Short mmCIF file of C-alpha atoms in Angstrom, two decimals:
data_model
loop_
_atom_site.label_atom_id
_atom_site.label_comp_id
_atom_site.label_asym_id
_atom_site.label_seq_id
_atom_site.Cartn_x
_atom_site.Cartn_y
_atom_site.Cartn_z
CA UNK A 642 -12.45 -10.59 -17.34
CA UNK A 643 -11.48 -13.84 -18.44
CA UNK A 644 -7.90 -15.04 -17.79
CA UNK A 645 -6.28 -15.05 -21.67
CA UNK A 646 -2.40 -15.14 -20.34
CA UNK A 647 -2.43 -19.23 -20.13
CA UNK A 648 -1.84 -18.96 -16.63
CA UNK A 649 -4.08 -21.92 -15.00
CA UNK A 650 -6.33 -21.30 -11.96
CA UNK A 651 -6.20 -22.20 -8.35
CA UNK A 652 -6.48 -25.56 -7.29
CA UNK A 653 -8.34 -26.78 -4.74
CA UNK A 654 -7.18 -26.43 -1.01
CA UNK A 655 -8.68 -27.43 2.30
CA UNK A 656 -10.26 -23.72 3.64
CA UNK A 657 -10.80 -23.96 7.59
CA UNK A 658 -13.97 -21.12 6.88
CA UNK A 659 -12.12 -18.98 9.92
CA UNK A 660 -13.46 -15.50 9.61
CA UNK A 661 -12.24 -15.13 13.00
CA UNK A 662 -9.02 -15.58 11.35
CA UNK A 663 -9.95 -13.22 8.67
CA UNK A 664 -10.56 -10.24 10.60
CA UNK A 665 -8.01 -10.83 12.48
CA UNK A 666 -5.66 -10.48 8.87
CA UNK A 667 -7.66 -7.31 8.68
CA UNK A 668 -6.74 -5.83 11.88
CA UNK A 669 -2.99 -6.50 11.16
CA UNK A 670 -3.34 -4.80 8.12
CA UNK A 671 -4.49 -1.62 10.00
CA UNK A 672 -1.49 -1.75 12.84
CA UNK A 673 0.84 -2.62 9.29
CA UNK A 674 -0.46 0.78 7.57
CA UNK A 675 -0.58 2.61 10.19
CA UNK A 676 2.98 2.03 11.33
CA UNK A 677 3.77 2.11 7.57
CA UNK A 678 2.75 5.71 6.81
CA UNK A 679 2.98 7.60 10.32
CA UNK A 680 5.54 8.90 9.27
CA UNK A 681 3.56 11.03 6.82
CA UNK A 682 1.59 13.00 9.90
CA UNK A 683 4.99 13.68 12.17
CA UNK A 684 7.51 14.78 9.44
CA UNK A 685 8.25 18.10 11.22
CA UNK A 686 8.66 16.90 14.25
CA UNK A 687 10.52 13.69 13.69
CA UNK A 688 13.20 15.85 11.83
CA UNK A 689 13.31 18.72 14.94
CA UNK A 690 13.88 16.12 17.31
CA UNK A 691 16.62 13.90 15.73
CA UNK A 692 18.31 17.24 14.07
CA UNK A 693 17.55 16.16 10.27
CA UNK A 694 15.64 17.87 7.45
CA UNK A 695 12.09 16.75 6.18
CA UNK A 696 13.20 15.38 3.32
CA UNK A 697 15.69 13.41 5.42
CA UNK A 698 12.82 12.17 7.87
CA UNK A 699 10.73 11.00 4.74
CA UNK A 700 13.09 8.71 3.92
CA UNK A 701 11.20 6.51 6.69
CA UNK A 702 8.96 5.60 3.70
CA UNK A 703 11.60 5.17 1.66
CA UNK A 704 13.83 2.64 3.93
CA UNK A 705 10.55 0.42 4.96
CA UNK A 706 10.05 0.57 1.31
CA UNK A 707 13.24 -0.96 0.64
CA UNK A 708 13.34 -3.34 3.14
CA UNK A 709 9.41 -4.63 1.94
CA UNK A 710 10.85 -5.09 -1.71
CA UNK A 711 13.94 -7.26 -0.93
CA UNK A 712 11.22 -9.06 1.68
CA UNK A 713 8.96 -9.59 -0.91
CA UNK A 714 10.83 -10.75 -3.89
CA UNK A 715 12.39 -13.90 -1.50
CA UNK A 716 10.29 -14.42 1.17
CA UNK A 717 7.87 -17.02 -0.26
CA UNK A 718 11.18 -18.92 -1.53
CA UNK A 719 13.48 -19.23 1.53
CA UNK A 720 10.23 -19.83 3.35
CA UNK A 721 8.99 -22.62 1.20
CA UNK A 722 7.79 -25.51 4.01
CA UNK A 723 7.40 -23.62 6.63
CA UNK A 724 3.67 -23.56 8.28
CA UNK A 725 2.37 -19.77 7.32
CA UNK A 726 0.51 -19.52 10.72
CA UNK A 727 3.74 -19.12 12.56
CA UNK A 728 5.28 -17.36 9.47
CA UNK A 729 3.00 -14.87 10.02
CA UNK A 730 2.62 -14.78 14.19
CA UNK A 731 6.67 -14.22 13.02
CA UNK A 732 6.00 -11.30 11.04
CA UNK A 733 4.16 -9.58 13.97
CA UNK A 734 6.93 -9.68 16.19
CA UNK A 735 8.76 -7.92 14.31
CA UNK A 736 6.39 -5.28 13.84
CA UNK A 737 6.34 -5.54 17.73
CA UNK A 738 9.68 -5.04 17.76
CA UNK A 739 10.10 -2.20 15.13
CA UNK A 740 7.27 0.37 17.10
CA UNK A 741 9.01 -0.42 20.48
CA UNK A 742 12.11 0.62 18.65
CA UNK A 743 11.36 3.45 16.91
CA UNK A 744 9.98 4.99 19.83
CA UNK A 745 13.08 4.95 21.86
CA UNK A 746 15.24 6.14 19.14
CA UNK A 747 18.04 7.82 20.32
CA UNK A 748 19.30 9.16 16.82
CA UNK A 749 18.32 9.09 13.01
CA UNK A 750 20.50 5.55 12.40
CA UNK A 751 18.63 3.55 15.00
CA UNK A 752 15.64 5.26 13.79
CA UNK A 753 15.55 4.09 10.60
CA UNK A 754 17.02 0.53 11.73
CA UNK A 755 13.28 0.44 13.22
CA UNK A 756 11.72 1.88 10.25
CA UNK A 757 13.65 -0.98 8.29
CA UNK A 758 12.09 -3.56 10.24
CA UNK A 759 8.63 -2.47 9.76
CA UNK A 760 9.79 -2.49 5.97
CA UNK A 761 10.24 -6.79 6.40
CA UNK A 762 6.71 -6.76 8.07
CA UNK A 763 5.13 -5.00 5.04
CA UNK A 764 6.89 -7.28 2.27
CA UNK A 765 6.47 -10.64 4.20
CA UNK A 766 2.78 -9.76 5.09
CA UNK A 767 1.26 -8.27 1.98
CA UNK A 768 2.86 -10.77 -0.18
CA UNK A 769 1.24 -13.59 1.50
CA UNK A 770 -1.89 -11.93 2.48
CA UNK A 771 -4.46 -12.85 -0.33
CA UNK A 772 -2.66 -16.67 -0.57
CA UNK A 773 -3.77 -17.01 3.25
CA UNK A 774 -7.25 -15.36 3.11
CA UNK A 775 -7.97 -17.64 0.13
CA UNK A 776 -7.27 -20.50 2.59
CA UNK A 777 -9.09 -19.43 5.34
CA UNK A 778 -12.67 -19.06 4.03
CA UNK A 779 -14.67 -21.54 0.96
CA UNK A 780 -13.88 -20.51 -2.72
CA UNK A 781 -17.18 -18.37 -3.23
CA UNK A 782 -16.50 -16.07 -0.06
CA UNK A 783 -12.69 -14.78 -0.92
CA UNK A 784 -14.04 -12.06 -2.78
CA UNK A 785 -15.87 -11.00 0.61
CA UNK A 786 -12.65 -11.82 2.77
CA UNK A 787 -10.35 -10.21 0.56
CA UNK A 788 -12.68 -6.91 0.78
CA UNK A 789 -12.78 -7.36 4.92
CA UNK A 790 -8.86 -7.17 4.59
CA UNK A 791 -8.49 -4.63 2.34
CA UNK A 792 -10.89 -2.78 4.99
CA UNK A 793 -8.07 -2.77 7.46
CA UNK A 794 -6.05 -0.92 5.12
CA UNK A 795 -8.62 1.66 4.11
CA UNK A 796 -9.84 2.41 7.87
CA UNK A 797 -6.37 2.89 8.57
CA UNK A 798 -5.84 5.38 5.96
CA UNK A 799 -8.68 7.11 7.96
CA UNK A 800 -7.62 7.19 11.49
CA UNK A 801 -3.21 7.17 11.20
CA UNK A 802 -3.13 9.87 9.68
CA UNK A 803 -4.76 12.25 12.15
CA UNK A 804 -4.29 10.68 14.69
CA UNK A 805 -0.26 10.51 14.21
CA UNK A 806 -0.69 14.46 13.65
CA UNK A 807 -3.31 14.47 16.63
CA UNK A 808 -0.89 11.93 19.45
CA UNK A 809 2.21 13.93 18.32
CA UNK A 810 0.83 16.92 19.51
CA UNK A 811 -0.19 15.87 22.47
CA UNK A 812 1.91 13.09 23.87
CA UNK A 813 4.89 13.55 20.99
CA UNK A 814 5.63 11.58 17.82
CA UNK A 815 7.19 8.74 20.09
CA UNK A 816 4.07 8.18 21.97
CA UNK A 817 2.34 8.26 18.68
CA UNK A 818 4.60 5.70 17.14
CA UNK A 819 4.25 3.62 20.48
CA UNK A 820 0.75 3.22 20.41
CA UNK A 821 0.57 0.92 17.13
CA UNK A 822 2.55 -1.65 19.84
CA UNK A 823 -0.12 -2.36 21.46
CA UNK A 824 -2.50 -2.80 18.40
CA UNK A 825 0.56 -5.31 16.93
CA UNK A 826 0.06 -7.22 20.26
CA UNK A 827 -3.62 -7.94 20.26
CA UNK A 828 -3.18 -8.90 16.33
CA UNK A 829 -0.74 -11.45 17.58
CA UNK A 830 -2.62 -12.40 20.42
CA UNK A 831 -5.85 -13.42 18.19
CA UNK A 832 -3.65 -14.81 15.02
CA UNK A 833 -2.43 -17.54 17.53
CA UNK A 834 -5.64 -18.68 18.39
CA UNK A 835 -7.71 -17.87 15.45
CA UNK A 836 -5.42 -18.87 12.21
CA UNK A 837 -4.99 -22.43 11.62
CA UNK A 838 -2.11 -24.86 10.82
CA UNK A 839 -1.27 -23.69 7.30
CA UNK A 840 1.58 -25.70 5.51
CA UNK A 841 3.41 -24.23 2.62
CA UNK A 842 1.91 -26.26 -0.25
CA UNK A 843 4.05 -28.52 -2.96
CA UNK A 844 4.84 -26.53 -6.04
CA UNK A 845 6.52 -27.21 -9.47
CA UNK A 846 6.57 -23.47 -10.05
CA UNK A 847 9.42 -21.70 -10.07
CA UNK A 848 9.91 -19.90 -6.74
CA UNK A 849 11.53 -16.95 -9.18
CA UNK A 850 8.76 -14.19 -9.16
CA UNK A 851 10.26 -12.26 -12.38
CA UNK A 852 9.12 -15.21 -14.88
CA UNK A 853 5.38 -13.45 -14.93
CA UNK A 854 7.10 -10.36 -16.09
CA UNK A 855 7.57 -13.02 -19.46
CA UNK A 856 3.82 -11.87 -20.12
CA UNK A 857 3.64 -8.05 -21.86
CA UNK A 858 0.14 -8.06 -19.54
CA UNK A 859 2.01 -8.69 -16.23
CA UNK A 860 4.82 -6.47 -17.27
CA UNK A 861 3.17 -3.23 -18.38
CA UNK A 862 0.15 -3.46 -15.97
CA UNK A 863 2.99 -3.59 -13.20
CA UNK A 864 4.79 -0.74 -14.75
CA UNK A 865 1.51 1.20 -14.32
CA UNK A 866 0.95 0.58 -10.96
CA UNK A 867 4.48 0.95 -10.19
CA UNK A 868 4.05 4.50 -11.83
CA UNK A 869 0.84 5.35 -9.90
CA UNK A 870 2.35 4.66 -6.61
CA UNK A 871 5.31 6.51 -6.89
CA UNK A 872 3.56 9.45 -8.40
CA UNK A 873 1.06 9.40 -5.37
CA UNK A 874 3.99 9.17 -2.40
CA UNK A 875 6.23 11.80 -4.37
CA UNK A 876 3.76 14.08 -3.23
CA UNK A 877 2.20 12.82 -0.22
CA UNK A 878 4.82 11.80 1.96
CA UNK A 879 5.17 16.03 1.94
CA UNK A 880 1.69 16.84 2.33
CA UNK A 881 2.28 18.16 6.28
CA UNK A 882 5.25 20.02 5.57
CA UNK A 883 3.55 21.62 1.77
CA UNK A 884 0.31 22.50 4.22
CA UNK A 885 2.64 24.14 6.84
CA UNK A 886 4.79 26.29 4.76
CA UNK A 887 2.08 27.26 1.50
CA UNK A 888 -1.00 26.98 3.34
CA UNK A 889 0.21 27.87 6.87
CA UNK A 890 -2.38 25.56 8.77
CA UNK A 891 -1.56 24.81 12.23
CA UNK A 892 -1.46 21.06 13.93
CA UNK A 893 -5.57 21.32 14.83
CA UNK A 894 -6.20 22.09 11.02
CA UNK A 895 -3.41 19.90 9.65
CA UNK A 896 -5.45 16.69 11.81
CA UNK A 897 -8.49 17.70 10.35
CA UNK A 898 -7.26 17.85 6.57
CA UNK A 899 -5.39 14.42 7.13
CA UNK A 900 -8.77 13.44 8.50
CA UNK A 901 -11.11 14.36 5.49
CA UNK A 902 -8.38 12.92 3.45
CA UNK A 903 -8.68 9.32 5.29
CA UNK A 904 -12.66 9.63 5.08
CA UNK A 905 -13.07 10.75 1.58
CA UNK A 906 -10.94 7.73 1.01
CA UNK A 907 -12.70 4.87 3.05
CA UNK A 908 -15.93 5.89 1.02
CA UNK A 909 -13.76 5.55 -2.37
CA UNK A 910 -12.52 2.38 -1.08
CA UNK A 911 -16.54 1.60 -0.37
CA UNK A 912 -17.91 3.03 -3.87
CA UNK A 913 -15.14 1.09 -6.06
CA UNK A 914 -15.90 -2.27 -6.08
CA UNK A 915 -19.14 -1.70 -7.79
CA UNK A 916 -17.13 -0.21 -10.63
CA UNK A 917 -14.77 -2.66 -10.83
CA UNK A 918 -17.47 -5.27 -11.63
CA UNK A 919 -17.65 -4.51 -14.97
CA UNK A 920 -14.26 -3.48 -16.47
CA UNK A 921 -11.05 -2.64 -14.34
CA UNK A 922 -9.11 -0.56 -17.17
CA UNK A 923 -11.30 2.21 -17.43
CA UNK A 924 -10.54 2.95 -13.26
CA UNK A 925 -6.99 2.54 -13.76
CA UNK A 926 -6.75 4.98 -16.59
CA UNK A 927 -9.25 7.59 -15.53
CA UNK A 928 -8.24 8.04 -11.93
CA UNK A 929 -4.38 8.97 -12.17
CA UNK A 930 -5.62 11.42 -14.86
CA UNK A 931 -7.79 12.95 -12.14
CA UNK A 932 -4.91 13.02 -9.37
CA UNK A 933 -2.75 14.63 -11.91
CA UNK A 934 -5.29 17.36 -12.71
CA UNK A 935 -5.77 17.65 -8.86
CA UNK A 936 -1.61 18.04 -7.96
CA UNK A 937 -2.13 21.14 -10.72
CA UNK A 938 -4.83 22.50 -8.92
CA UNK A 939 -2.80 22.22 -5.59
CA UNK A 940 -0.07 24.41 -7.19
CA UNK A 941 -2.11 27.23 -8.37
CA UNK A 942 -4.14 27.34 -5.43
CA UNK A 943 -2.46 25.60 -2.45
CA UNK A 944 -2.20 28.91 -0.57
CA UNK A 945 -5.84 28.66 0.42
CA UNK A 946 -6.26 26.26 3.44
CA UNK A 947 -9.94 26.01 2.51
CA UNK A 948 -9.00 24.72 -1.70
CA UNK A 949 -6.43 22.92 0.13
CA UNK A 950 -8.46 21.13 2.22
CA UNK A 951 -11.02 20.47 -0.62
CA UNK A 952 -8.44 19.44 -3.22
CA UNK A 953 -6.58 16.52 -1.00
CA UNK A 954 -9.96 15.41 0.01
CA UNK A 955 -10.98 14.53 -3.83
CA UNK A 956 -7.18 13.63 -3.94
CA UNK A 957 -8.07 10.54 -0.67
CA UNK A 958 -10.97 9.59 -2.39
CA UNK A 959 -9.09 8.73 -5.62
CA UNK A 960 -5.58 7.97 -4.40
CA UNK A 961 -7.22 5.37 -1.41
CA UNK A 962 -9.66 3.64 -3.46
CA UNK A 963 -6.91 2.85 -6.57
CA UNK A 964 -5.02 0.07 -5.13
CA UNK A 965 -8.50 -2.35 -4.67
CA UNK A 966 -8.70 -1.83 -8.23
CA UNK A 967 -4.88 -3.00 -8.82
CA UNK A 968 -5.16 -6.08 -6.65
CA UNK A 969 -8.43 -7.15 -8.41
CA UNK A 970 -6.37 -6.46 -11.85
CA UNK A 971 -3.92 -9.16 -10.10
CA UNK A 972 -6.44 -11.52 -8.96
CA UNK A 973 -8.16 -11.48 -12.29
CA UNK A 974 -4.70 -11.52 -14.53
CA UNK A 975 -2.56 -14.12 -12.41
CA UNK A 976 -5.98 -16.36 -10.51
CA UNK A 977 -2.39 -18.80 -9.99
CA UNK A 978 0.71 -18.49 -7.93
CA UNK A 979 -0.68 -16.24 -5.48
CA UNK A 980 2.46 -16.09 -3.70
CA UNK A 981 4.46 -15.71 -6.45
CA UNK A 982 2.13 -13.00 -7.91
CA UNK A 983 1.34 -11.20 -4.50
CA UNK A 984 4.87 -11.00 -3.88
CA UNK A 985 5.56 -9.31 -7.14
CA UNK A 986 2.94 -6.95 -6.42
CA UNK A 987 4.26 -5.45 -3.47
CA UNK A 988 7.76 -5.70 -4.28
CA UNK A 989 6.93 -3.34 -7.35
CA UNK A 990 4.64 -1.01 -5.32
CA UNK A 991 7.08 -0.73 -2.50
CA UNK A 992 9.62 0.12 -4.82
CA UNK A 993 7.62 2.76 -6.69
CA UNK A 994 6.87 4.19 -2.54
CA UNK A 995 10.53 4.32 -1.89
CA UNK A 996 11.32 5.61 -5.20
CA UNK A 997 8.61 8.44 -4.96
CA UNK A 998 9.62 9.45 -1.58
CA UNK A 999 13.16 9.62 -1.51
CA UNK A 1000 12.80 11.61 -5.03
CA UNK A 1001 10.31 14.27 -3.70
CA UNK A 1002 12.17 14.37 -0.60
CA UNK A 1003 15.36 15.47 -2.59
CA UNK A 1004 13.07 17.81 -4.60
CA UNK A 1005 11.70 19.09 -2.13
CA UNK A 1006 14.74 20.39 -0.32
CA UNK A 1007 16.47 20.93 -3.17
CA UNK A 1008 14.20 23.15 -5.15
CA UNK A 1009 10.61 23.21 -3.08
CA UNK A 1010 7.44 21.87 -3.31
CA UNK A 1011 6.51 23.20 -6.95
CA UNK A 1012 9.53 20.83 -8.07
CA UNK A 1013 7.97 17.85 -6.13
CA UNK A 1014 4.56 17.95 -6.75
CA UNK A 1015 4.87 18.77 -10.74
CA UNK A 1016 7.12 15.98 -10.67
CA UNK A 1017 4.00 13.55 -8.80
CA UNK A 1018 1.70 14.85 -11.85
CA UNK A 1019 3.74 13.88 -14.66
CA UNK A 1020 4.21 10.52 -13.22
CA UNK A 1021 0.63 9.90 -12.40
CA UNK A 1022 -0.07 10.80 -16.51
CA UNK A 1023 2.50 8.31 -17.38
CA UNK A 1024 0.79 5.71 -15.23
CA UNK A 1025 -2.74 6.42 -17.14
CA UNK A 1026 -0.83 5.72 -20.01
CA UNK A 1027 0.54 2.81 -19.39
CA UNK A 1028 -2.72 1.44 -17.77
CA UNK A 1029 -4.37 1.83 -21.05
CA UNK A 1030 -1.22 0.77 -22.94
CA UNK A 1031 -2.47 -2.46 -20.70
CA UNK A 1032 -5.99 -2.37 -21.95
CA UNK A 1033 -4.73 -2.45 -25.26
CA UNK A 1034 -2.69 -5.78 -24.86
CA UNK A 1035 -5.98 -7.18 -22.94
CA UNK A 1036 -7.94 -6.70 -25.33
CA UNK A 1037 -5.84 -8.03 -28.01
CA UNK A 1038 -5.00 -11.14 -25.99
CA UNK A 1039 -9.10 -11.26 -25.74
CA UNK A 1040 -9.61 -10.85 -29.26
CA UNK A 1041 -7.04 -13.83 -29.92
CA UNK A 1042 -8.63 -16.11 -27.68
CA UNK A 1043 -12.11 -15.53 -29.47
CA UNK A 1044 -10.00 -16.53 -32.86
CA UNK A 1045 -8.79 -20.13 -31.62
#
């Protein structure tokens, strides 16, 4: 895909070639994710133990959510200058901070005063994630570093999951929580030695994120992601508690569900870059479709723990693998500012998270699961819609370009 938006490429920078650096990006990603979305696994018993309902205890998501936009949307302004090794060695203290906080929670407040924090980690991170990985390695092997960090993400999908269910059961959802801690620390531990000096570089862009939303590309291709994410998290920040009451699986089964659902999607994550190669629109239209389809199969025959099982499986495979294809629509539509554009990203998916969970969570005690997850299908529709509402204005920017 060639860039057609008049937005100009990278310029050069001095790359240290520190894969040592990269994976160690890669592993923060994983303790980031996982702290992100354990929440997901210990609903039930996060809400028993600090006297709330589920749909109060998923608005975890939503408050990191909230906290990762504002992050997001300012951090790579008020930061401008400052060296984005320590930036980020910054970043993990905090996350440091936010498991050891969590899991001494007395109440809900201070609990989601940890939860917030981890929402600042996620912003500041992600937003400057690919920018720093594109300085790390030569020009020809970001595409390979950028897949070793997104491989963070996707094993973590595999193991938090089940293993937040799994630890919770056994050593309670504060020992779960606590265990990311020491993860955090070894992440720190190797970014100090492994990352090198990395100064914030001169720019006569504006440090105002919302001027690529001038572009009808930028805008509606962000609308569409925006709409995929929050159409995913309506529904599965209430997976456990939707498997508990329809399905009636106990914690064992509930592990090993969460678990498929983490596999399936590290082979998605895996399989999708050779699609991708080609033509990114056809991915982002055809696989909300398929979600959609899938949340209507889970309401007609969620009582089954064996369709159940089957259906969220297809549903990790899909839902894990989507967002690779949305950060290689970035990379290919804005190949400049990758700050500016990163930050954007994230600020717009984190938004759509907190918007999709604090909406299903209201559904969900307000009129049940049916409410919630027909909700999560109309919104994934209106996402394939607006991804090929995208394609469109691609292809006539394309078509344009071939005319001058």
């Amino acid at each position: 895909m060639k860039e057609v938006s008049g937005i100009s490429q990278v310029g050069p920078e001095a790359r240290s070639g520190s894969w040592s650096g990269v994976l160690a990006m890669s592993l923060g990603a994983f303790a980031l994710i996982a702290s992100e979305f354990m929440p997901v696994s210990l609903l039930t018993p996060i809400a028993a133990d600090l006297q709330s309902s589920e749909g109060q205890a998923g608005q975890a998501i939503s408050v990191s959510g909230a906290f990762a936009v504002l992050t997001s949307l300012f951090i790579s302004s008020l930061t401008r200058g400052l060296d984005r090794k320590w930036l980020l060695l910054g970043l993990i203290g905090v996350m440091i901070v936010s498991g050891s906080v969590v899991s001494v929670a007395p109440n809900y407040l201070i609990f989601m005063l940890g939860r917030a924090l981890i929402g600042v980690v996620i912003g500041g991170f992600w937003s400057m994630s690919a920018a720093t990985v594109m300085r790390l390695v030569e020009e020809h092997h970001v595409p390979r570093a950028l897949a070793i960090l997104n491989g963070g993400n996707a094993l973590a999908t595999v193991i938090a999951a089940p293993a937040g269910s799994f630890l919770g059961g056994l050593i309670g959802w504060r020992g779960a929580f606590f265990c990311v801690v020491p993860v955090a620390v070894i992440v720190f531990l190797w970014q100090l030695v492994s990352l090198p000096s990395m100064t914030s570089g001169k720019t006569h862009a504006s440090p105002n994120v919302f001027r690529l939303l001038k572009k009808p590309l930028v805008a509606v291709g962000m609308a569409g992601a925006g709409l995929f994410f929050m159409g995913q998290f309506s529904l599965f920040t209430y997976v456990r508690p939707f498997l508990e009451i329809v399905a009636h699986v106990n914690v064992s089964t509930l592990s090993f569900i969460l678990l498929l659902i983490g596999v399936s999607g590290l082979v998605g994550t895996l399989l999708i870059g050779g699609l991708l190669k080609n033509s990114v629109y056809p991915v982002l239209i055809i696989i909300p479709f398929i979600m959609a389809l899938l949340v209507v199969g889970l309401l007609c025959l969620g009582k089954s723990i064996v369709m159940s099982a089957v259906i969220l499986t297809i549903w990790g495979l899909f839902a894990t693998s989507a967002p690779v294809g949305w950060w290689t629509w970035l990379a290919r539509t804005l190949p400049n500012d990758a700050e500016a554009g990163g930050g954007l990203m994230v600020a717009v998916v984190q938004l759509a998270i907190t918007m999709g969970a604090t909406c299903g969570g209201i559904l969900f005690d307000g009129s049940g699961y049916r409410a919630t997850f027909g909700v999560s299908a109309l919104i994934l529709i209106a996402a394939s819609l607006s991804a090929l509402m995208a394609n469109r204005i691609y292809k006539r920017g394309v078509y344009v370009a071939i005319l001058k």
